[in-house]
mmCIF file of C-alpha atoms in Angstrom:
data_model
loop_
_atom_site.group_PDB
_atom_site.id
_atom_site.type_symbol
_atom_site.label_atom_id
_atom_site.label_comp_id
_atom_site.label_asym_id
_atom_site.label_seq_id
_atom_site.Cartn_x
_atom_site.Cartn_y
_atom_site.Cartn_z
ATOM 1 C CA MET A 1 70.222 116.581 -17.937
ATOM 2 C CA ALA A 2 73.628 116.166 -19.612
ATOM 3 C CA GLU A 3 75.445 112.849 -19.230
ATOM 4 C CA TYR A 4 78.963 113.326 -17.861
ATOM 5 C CA PRO A 5 81.699 110.729 -18.394
ATOM 6 C CA ASN A 6 82.946 108.710 -15.455
ATOM 7 C CA ASN A 7 86.076 110.350 -14.018
ATOM 8 C CA SER A 8 87.049 107.773 -11.410
ATOM 9 C CA HIS A 9 90.587 106.412 -11.222
ATOM 10 C CA SER A 10 89.538 102.910 -12.342
ATOM 11 C CA ALA A 11 87.548 104.268 -15.297
ATOM 12 C CA ARG A 12 90.556 106.295 -16.465
ATOM 13 C CA GLU A 13 92.818 103.235 -16.191
ATOM 14 C CA LYS A 14 90.358 101.208 -18.290
ATOM 15 C CA SER A 15 90.199 103.924 -20.953
ATOM 16 C CA ASP A 16 94.004 104.233 -20.999
ATOM 17 C CA ALA A 17 94.362 100.457 -21.304
ATOM 18 C CA ALA A 18 91.816 100.353 -24.130
ATOM 19 C CA GLY A 19 93.682 103.095 -26.030
ATOM 20 C CA THR A 20 97.134 101.486 -25.957
ATOM 21 C CA PRO A 21 97.862 98.087 -27.477
ATOM 22 C CA ASP A 22 99.129 95.319 -25.209
ATOM 23 C CA LYS A 23 102.851 94.700 -25.351
ATOM 24 C CA LYS A 24 103.494 91.014 -25.945
ATOM 25 C CA LEU A 25 106.896 90.085 -27.301
ATOM 26 C CA GLU A 26 107.478 86.624 -28.735
ATOM 27 C CA LYS A 27 110.609 84.498 -29.067
ATOM 28 C CA VAL A 28 112.807 85.700 -31.934
ATOM 29 C CA VAL A 29 115.942 83.575 -31.518
ATOM 30 C CA THR A 30 116.523 80.537 -33.720
ATOM 31 C CA GLY A 31 119.374 78.971 -31.753
ATOM 32 C CA ALA A 32 119.533 77.936 -28.125
ATOM 33 C CA ALA A 33 119.671 80.487 -25.346
ATOM 34 C CA LYS A 34 120.409 79.788 -21.703
ATOM 35 C CA THR A 35 120.872 81.771 -18.531
ATOM 36 C CA ARG A 36 123.989 82.019 -16.414
ATOM 37 C CA LYS A 37 124.626 83.696 -13.105
ATOM 38 C CA LYS A 38 126.585 86.917 -13.209
ATOM 39 C CA SER A 39 130.121 86.686 -11.890
ATOM 40 C CA GLU A 40 130.916 88.209 -8.517
ATOM 41 C CA VAL A 41 133.150 90.785 -10.208
ATOM 42 C CA ARG A 42 130.330 91.908 -12.495
ATOM 43 C CA LYS A 43 127.858 92.104 -9.588
ATOM 44 C CA PHE A 44 130.389 94.195 -7.658
ATOM 45 C CA ALA A 45 130.911 96.483 -10.644
ATOM 46 C CA ASN A 46 127.147 96.947 -11.114
ATOM 47 C CA ILE A 47 126.739 97.955 -7.488
ATOM 48 C CA PHE A 48 129.742 100.184 -6.909
ATOM 49 C CA VAL A 49 130.779 101.519 -10.314
ATOM 50 C CA PRO A 50 128.463 104.249 -11.520
ATOM 51 C CA GLU A 51 127.317 104.075 -15.105
ATOM 52 C CA ASP A 52 127.849 107.745 -15.754
ATOM 53 C CA THR A 53 131.616 108.135 -15.643
ATOM 54 C CA GLU A 54 131.297 111.862 -16.369
ATOM 55 C CA ASN A 55 129.793 112.334 -12.889
ATOM 56 C CA VAL A 56 132.732 110.479 -11.338
ATOM 57 C CA LYS A 57 135.243 112.581 -13.280
ATOM 58 C CA SER A 58 133.420 115.763 -12.303
ATOM 59 C CA TYR A 59 133.318 114.749 -8.624
ATOM 60 C CA ILE A 60 137.013 113.869 -8.508
ATOM 61 C CA LEU A 61 138.005 117.077 -10.245
ATOM 62 C CA THR A 62 135.783 119.550 -8.364
ATOM 63 C CA ASP A 63 135.644 117.953 -4.914
ATOM 64 C CA VAL A 64 139.094 116.370 -4.579
ATOM 65 C CA ILE A 65 141.740 117.763 -6.938
ATOM 66 C CA ILE A 66 140.825 121.469 -7.103
ATOM 67 C CA PRO A 67 140.407 121.903 -3.301
ATOM 68 C CA GLY A 68 143.712 120.069 -2.787
ATOM 69 C CA ILE A 69 145.501 122.399 -5.185
ATOM 70 C CA LYS A 70 143.923 125.461 -3.524
ATOM 71 C CA ASN A 71 145.048 124.304 -0.086
ATOM 72 C CA ALA A 72 148.582 123.633 -1.346
ATOM 73 C CA ILE A 73 148.805 127.104 -2.918
ATOM 74 C CA ALA A 74 147.459 128.742 0.249
ATOM 75 C CA ASP A 75 150.038 126.877 2.361
ATOM 76 C CA VAL A 76 152.910 127.935 0.064
ATOM 77 C CA VAL A 77 151.797 131.578 0.056
ATOM 78 C CA SER A 78 151.374 131.720 3.851
ATOM 79 C CA ILE A 79 154.796 130.113 4.409
ATOM 80 C CA MET A 80 156.385 132.621 2.024
ATOM 81 C CA LEU A 81 154.689 135.571 3.727
ATOM 82 C CA PHE A 82 154.739 134.553 7.385
ATOM 83 C CA GLY A 83 157.281 131.772 7.619
ATOM 84 C CA ASP A 84 156.621 128.333 9.010
ATOM 85 C CA SER A 85 154.844 129.713 12.104
ATOM 86 C CA GLY A 86 152.359 131.564 9.918
ATOM 87 C CA ARG A 87 151.204 128.445 8.193
ATOM 88 C CA ILE A 88 147.425 128.136 7.916
ATOM 89 C CA GLY A 89 146.054 125.836 10.582
ATOM 90 C CA SER A 90 149.179 125.980 12.767
ATOM 91 C CA LYS A 91 149.192 127.164 16.386
ATOM 92 C CA LYS A 92 150.150 130.769 17.132
ATOM 93 C CA ASP A 93 151.228 131.743 20.620
ATOM 94 C CA GLY A 94 150.171 128.354 21.945
ATOM 95 C CA ARG A 95 146.548 128.983 21.006
ATOM 96 C CA SER A 96 144.674 126.924 18.474
ATOM 97 C CA ARG A 97 142.818 128.571 15.680
ATOM 98 C CA ILE A 98 139.189 127.580 15.128
ATOM 99 C CA GLU A 99 138.143 127.584 11.501
ATOM 100 C CA TYR A 100 134.397 128.024 11.390
ATOM 101 C CA GLN A 101 134.328 127.811 7.603
ATOM 102 C CA LYS A 102 135.361 124.157 7.823
ATOM 103 C CA PHE A 103 132.299 123.328 9.940
ATOM 104 C CA TYR A 104 130.065 125.052 7.423
ATOM 105 C CA ASP A 105 131.684 123.272 4.460
ATOM 106 C CA ASP A 106 131.445 119.857 6.154
ATOM 107 C CA ARG A 107 127.765 120.376 6.883
ATOM 108 C CA ARG A 108 127.112 121.413 3.284
ATOM 109 C CA ASP A 109 128.929 118.332 1.949
ATOM 110 C CA ASP A 110 126.802 116.057 4.148
ATOM 111 C CA ARG A 111 123.607 117.571 2.779
ATOM 112 C CA ARG A 112 124.762 117.025 -0.764
ATOM 113 C CA GLU A 113 125.464 113.338 -0.128
ATOM 114 C CA TYR A 114 122.135 112.722 1.601
ATOM 115 C CA GLY A 115 120.198 114.502 -1.132
ATOM 116 C CA ARG A 116 121.668 112.388 -3.933
ATOM 117 C CA PRO A 117 119.553 109.266 -4.520
ATOM 118 C CA ARG A 118 121.389 106.008 -5.071
ATOM 119 C CA ALA A 119 120.521 104.156 -8.216
ATOM 120 C CA VAL A 120 119.024 100.817 -7.325
ATOM 121 C CA GLY A 121 118.621 98.189 -10.004
ATOM 122 C CA PHE A 122 117.329 94.679 -10.490
ATOM 123 C CA ASP A 123 119.797 91.799 -10.528
ATOM 124 C CA TYR A 124 118.960 89.273 -13.264
ATOM 125 C CA ASP A 125 120.901 86.446 -14.877
ATOM 126 C CA ASP A 126 122.779 86.960 -18.131
ATOM 127 C CA ILE A 127 121.332 85.267 -21.210
ATOM 128 C CA VAL A 128 123.926 83.462 -23.322
ATOM 129 C CA PHE A 129 123.053 83.203 -27.033
ATOM 130 C CA GLU A 130 124.518 80.614 -29.393
ATOM 131 C CA SER A 131 125.069 83.080 -32.219
ATOM 132 C CA ARG A 132 125.783 86.770 -32.531
ATOM 133 C CA GLY A 133 122.844 87.087 -34.934
ATOM 134 C CA ASP A 134 120.408 85.986 -32.220
ATOM 135 C CA ALA A 135 121.899 88.442 -29.726
ATOM 136 C CA ASP A 136 121.707 91.292 -32.271
ATOM 137 C CA LEU A 137 118.105 90.381 -33.099
ATOM 138 C CA VAL A 138 117.064 90.466 -29.438
ATOM 139 C CA LEU A 139 118.813 93.816 -28.977
ATOM 140 C CA ASP A 140 117.014 95.209 -32.052
ATOM 141 C CA GLN A 141 113.653 93.983 -30.731
ATOM 142 C CA LEU A 142 114.280 95.594 -27.348
ATOM 143 C CA GLU A 143 115.065 98.885 -29.109
ATOM 144 C CA SER A 144 111.847 98.540 -31.127
ATOM 145 C CA ALA A 145 109.833 97.919 -27.953
ATOM 146 C CA ILE A 146 111.286 101.080 -26.423
ATOM 147 C CA ALA A 147 110.492 103.031 -29.592
ATOM 148 C CA ASN A 148 106.885 101.755 -29.680
ATOM 149 C CA TYR A 149 105.965 101.557 -25.990
ATOM 150 C CA GLY A 150 108.546 103.762 -24.270
ATOM 151 C CA ILE A 151 109.894 100.883 -22.153
ATOM 152 C CA ALA A 152 111.254 97.353 -22.371
ATOM 153 C CA SER A 153 111.231 95.149 -19.289
ATOM 154 C CA VAL A 154 113.605 92.424 -18.148
ATOM 155 C CA ALA A 155 110.699 90.010 -18.717
ATOM 156 C CA ASP A 156 110.575 91.186 -22.360
ATOM 157 C CA LEU A 157 114.264 90.305 -22.695
ATOM 158 C CA TYR A 158 113.560 86.785 -21.430
ATOM 159 C CA ASP A 159 110.496 86.450 -23.715
ATOM 160 C CA LEU A 160 112.524 87.460 -26.777
ATOM 161 C CA ALA A 161 115.160 84.852 -25.879
ATOM 162 C CA GLY A 162 112.497 82.167 -25.409
ATOM 163 C CA ILE A 163 113.343 81.674 -21.737
ATOM 164 C CA THR A 164 110.670 81.436 -19.061
ATOM 165 C CA CYS A 165 111.182 83.989 -16.305
ATOM 166 C CA ARG A 166 109.513 82.940 -13.063
ATOM 167 C CA ASN A 167 110.318 86.179 -11.244
ATOM 168 C CA TYR A 168 107.352 88.571 -11.481
ATOM 169 C CA THR A 169 109.582 91.468 -10.456
ATOM 170 C CA ALA A 170 111.179 91.243 -13.910
ATOM 171 C CA ASN A 171 108.034 92.980 -15.245
ATOM 172 C CA ARG A 172 108.653 95.968 -12.987
ATOM 173 C CA TYR A 173 112.267 96.602 -14.029
ATOM 174 C CA GLY A 174 113.697 97.429 -17.418
ATOM 175 C CA TRP A 175 114.964 100.219 -19.633
ATOM 176 C CA THR A 176 113.774 103.367 -21.345
ATOM 177 C CA ASP A 177 117.043 103.825 -23.224
ATOM 178 C CA ILE A 178 119.551 101.166 -24.296
ATOM 179 C CA GLN A 179 121.743 103.203 -26.634
ATOM 180 C CA SER A 180 124.840 102.104 -24.708
ATOM 181 C CA ALA A 181 123.954 98.387 -24.983
ATOM 182 C CA LYS A 182 126.175 96.072 -26.997
ATOM 183 C CA VAL A 183 126.729 92.416 -27.826
ATOM 184 C CA VAL A 184 129.774 90.913 -26.118
ATOM 185 C CA ARG A 185 131.551 87.641 -26.934
ATOM 186 C CA VAL A 186 132.013 85.285 -23.978
ATOM 187 C CA ARG A 187 133.383 81.745 -23.730
ATOM 188 C CA GLU A 188 129.936 80.110 -24.008
ATOM 189 C CA GLY A 189 128.572 82.339 -26.803
ATOM 190 C CA TYR A 190 127.295 85.934 -26.790
ATOM 191 C CA ILE A 191 125.625 88.072 -24.132
ATOM 192 C CA LEU A 192 123.987 91.485 -24.128
ATOM 193 C CA GLN A 193 125.758 94.101 -22.071
ATOM 194 C CA LEU A 194 122.830 96.324 -21.097
ATOM 195 C CA PRO A 195 122.613 99.368 -18.824
ATOM 196 C CA ARG A 196 121.419 98.812 -15.268
ATOM 197 C CA ALA A 197 117.729 97.860 -15.175
ATOM 198 C CA VAL A 198 115.710 100.481 -13.282
ATOM 199 C CA GLN A 199 112.207 100.430 -11.860
ATOM 200 C CA ILE A 200 109.686 101.165 -14.632
ATOM 201 C CA GLY A 201 106.335 100.422 -13.037
#
């Protein structure tokens, strides 16, 4: 009788784990690194300001400006053709006009808002580096981790800076792309301005 390989979930996890090397990142900074709490303004910006400004521009243009211009043009045309009494949405002969299209449009807008998932991230402290070289080195190592493993976690960031992270959740949040990341000068030294950390596992 032929011997078939084990196909259970735990056996597949063990074979997957045996095939991929463990990701363990070590401290790479030579100077001191410390954490600091994010300012209230930065926390507010991370929550309410979307990272993809193209989506905001597109929303403002297609859902606010263009419908406003269309309504203004329709009002001008109806006033020119019918006078002030023929204005769209005004009362004629004491009767109100019911616009069923508006109910349909409102319902469609609600569905679009409910269907759009909100990006939820992980709030972690900034790491302040003594030198720009250390900050650049950590950023390069994070990019290498993403290139090699597909992800880099917040815990990896802390490991590279030589800071102990006591929050286990930092292993579950991170990045798959940090092309927009940059080193920024602050009063105390240098910090990494990274995209919002998302759930990775």
